[in-house]
PDB file of C-alpha atoms in Angstrom:
ATOM      1  CA  UNK D   1       4.796 -21.782   0.520  1.00 85.00           C
ATOM      2  CA  UNK D   2       1.768 -20.437  -0.739  1.00 93.00           C
ATOM      3  CA  UNK D   3      -0.479 -20.604   2.021  1.00 94.00           C
ATOM      4  CA  UNK D   4       2.246 -18.073   3.885  1.00 95.00           C
ATOM      5  CA  UNK D   5       2.111 -16.096   0.887  1.00 96.00           C
ATOM      6  CA  UNK D   6      -1.581 -15.637   1.284  1.00 97.00           C
ATOM      7  CA  UNK D   7      -1.289 -14.584   4.840  1.00 97.00           C
ATOM      8  CA  UNK D   8       1.010 -11.564   3.620  1.00 96.00           C
ATOM      9  CA  UNK D   9      -1.277 -10.843   1.174  1.00 97.00           C
ATOM     10  CA  UNK D  10      -3.882 -10.441   3.435  1.00 96.00           C
ATOM     11  CA  UNK D  11      -2.076  -7.965   5.573  1.00 96.00           C
ATOM     12  CA  UNK D  12      -1.656  -5.354   2.668  1.00 95.00           C
ATOM     13  CA  UNK D  13      -4.049  -3.247   0.329  1.00 96.00           C
ATOM     14  CA  UNK D  14      -4.480  -4.873  -2.760  1.00 97.00           C
ATOM     15  CA  UNK D  15      -3.643  -4.696  -5.663  1.00 97.00           C
ATOM     16  CA  UNK D  16      -0.033  -5.580  -4.983  1.00 97.00           C
ATOM     17  CA  UNK D  17       2.530  -6.405  -7.062  1.00 97.00           C
ATOM     18  CA  UNK D  18       4.816  -9.775  -6.065  1.00 97.00           C
ATOM     19  CA  UNK D  19       8.298  -9.674  -7.761  1.00 94.00           C
ATOM     20  CA  UNK D  20      10.287 -12.460  -6.479  1.00 90.00           C
ATOM     21  CA  UNK D  21      10.262 -15.314  -8.996  1.00 86.00           C
ATOM     22  CA  UNK D  22       9.520 -18.039  -6.065  1.00 91.00           C
ATOM     23  CA  UNK D  23       6.703 -15.638  -5.236  1.00 95.00           C
ATOM     24  CA  UNK D  24       5.301 -15.215  -8.493  1.00 96.00           C
ATOM     25  CA  UNK D  25       5.191 -19.162  -8.614  1.00 94.00           C
ATOM     26  CA  UNK D  26       3.354 -19.155  -5.291  1.00 96.00           C
ATOM     27  CA  UNK D  27       0.847 -16.605  -6.783  1.00 97.00           C
ATOM     28  CA  UNK D  28       0.315 -19.259  -9.916  1.00 96.00           C
ATOM     29  CA  UNK D  29      -0.499 -21.905  -7.536  1.00 97.00           C
ATOM     30  CA  UNK D  30      -2.911 -19.493  -5.681  1.00 98.00           C
ATOM     31  CA  UNK D  31      -4.286 -18.363  -8.595  1.00 98.00           C
ATOM     32  CA  UNK D  32      -4.941 -21.918  -9.857  1.00 97.00           C
ATOM     33  CA  UNK D  33      -6.451 -23.124  -6.652  1.00 97.00           C
ATOM     34  CA  UNK D  34      -9.012 -20.244  -6.926  1.00 98.00           C
ATOM     35  CA  UNK D  35      -7.583 -18.409  -3.556  1.00 98.00           C
ATOM     36  CA  UNK D  36      -6.630 -15.378  -5.329  1.00 98.00           C
ATOM     37  CA  UNK D  37      -7.434 -13.036  -8.341  1.00 98.00           C
ATOM     38  CA  UNK D  38      -4.212 -12.171 -10.132  1.00 98.00           C
ATOM     39  CA  UNK D  39      -2.405 -10.991 -13.322  1.00 98.00           C
ATOM     40  CA  UNK D  40       0.519 -13.076 -14.021  1.00 97.00           C
ATOM     41  CA  UNK D  41       2.583 -12.180 -17.388  1.00 96.00           C
ATOM     42  CA  UNK D  42       4.060 -15.179 -19.385  1.00 93.00           C
ATOM     43  CA  UNK D  43       8.140 -15.122 -18.526  1.00 92.00           C
ATOM     44  CA  UNK D  44      10.291 -13.081 -20.983  1.00 94.00           C
ATOM     45  CA  UNK D  45      13.043 -15.060 -22.885  1.00 95.00           C
ATOM     46  CA  UNK D  46      16.377 -13.340 -22.441  1.00 94.00           C
ATOM     47  CA  UNK D  47      20.230 -14.307 -23.329  1.00 95.00           C
ATOM     48  CA  UNK D  48      20.458 -15.902 -20.107  1.00 92.00           C
ATOM     49  CA  UNK D  49      17.377 -17.982 -20.068  1.00 92.00           C
ATOM     50  CA  UNK D  50      14.356 -16.387 -18.770  1.00 91.00           C
ATOM     51  CA  UNK D  51      13.115 -13.381 -16.950  1.00 92.00           C
ATOM     52  CA  UNK D  52       9.823 -13.152 -14.806  1.00 92.00           C
ATOM     53  CA  UNK D  53       7.887  -9.967 -14.804  1.00 95.00           C
ATOM     54  CA  UNK D  54       5.899  -9.185 -11.512  1.00 97.00           C
ATOM     55  CA  UNK D  55       2.528 -10.576 -10.944  1.00 97.00           C
ATOM     56  CA  UNK D  56      -0.449  -8.388  -9.668  1.00 98.00           C
ATOM     57  CA  UNK D  57      -2.672  -9.821  -7.085  1.00 98.00           C
ATOM     58  CA  UNK D  58      -5.884  -8.008  -7.630  1.00 98.00           C
ATOM     59  CA  UNK D  59      -8.093  -9.767  -4.941  1.00 98.00           C
ATOM     60  CA  UNK D  60      -8.387 -12.584  -2.066  1.00 98.00           C
ATOM     61  CA  UNK D  61     -11.014 -14.694  -2.851  1.00 98.00           C
ATOM     62  CA  UNK D  62     -13.927 -16.200  -0.416  1.00 98.00           C
ATOM     63  CA  UNK D  63     -12.031 -19.219  -0.765  1.00 98.00           C
ATOM     64  CA  UNK D  64      -8.990 -17.563   0.046  1.00 98.00           C
ATOM     65  CA  UNK D  65     -10.096 -15.990   3.151  1.00 97.00           C
ATOM     66  CA  UNK D  66     -11.516 -19.157   4.560  1.00 97.00           C
ATOM     67  CA  UNK D  67      -8.025 -20.817   3.755  1.00 97.00           C
ATOM     68  CA  UNK D  68      -6.397 -18.227   5.798  1.00 97.00           C
ATOM     69  CA  UNK D  69      -9.138 -18.797   8.638  1.00 96.00           C
ATOM     70  CA  UNK D  70      -8.791 -22.553   8.595  1.00 96.00           C
ATOM     71  CA  UNK D  71      -4.831 -22.447   8.263  1.00 95.00           C
ATOM     72  CA  UNK D  72      -3.810 -19.567  10.866  1.00 93.00           C
ATOM     73  CA  UNK D  73      -0.038 -18.546  11.493  1.00 88.00           C
ATOM     74  CA  UNK D  74       1.707 -20.643  13.972  1.00 78.00           C
TER      75      UNK D  74
END
């Protein structure tokens, strides 16, 4: 879930690389929503389908920080 990833990202010094496919998808959602600034490479075609290179989260925006405050961890 993107908000959980946003909380995890806030605990680390940025920039940070995100490797797992579902986490890269969550970074993509957070970036489109304006919550983070990130570099997300396009998937690479392989013989077995596609491979997703790691995304790099550069910063959490002020909107992202307000979302962290508005939706705290339980």
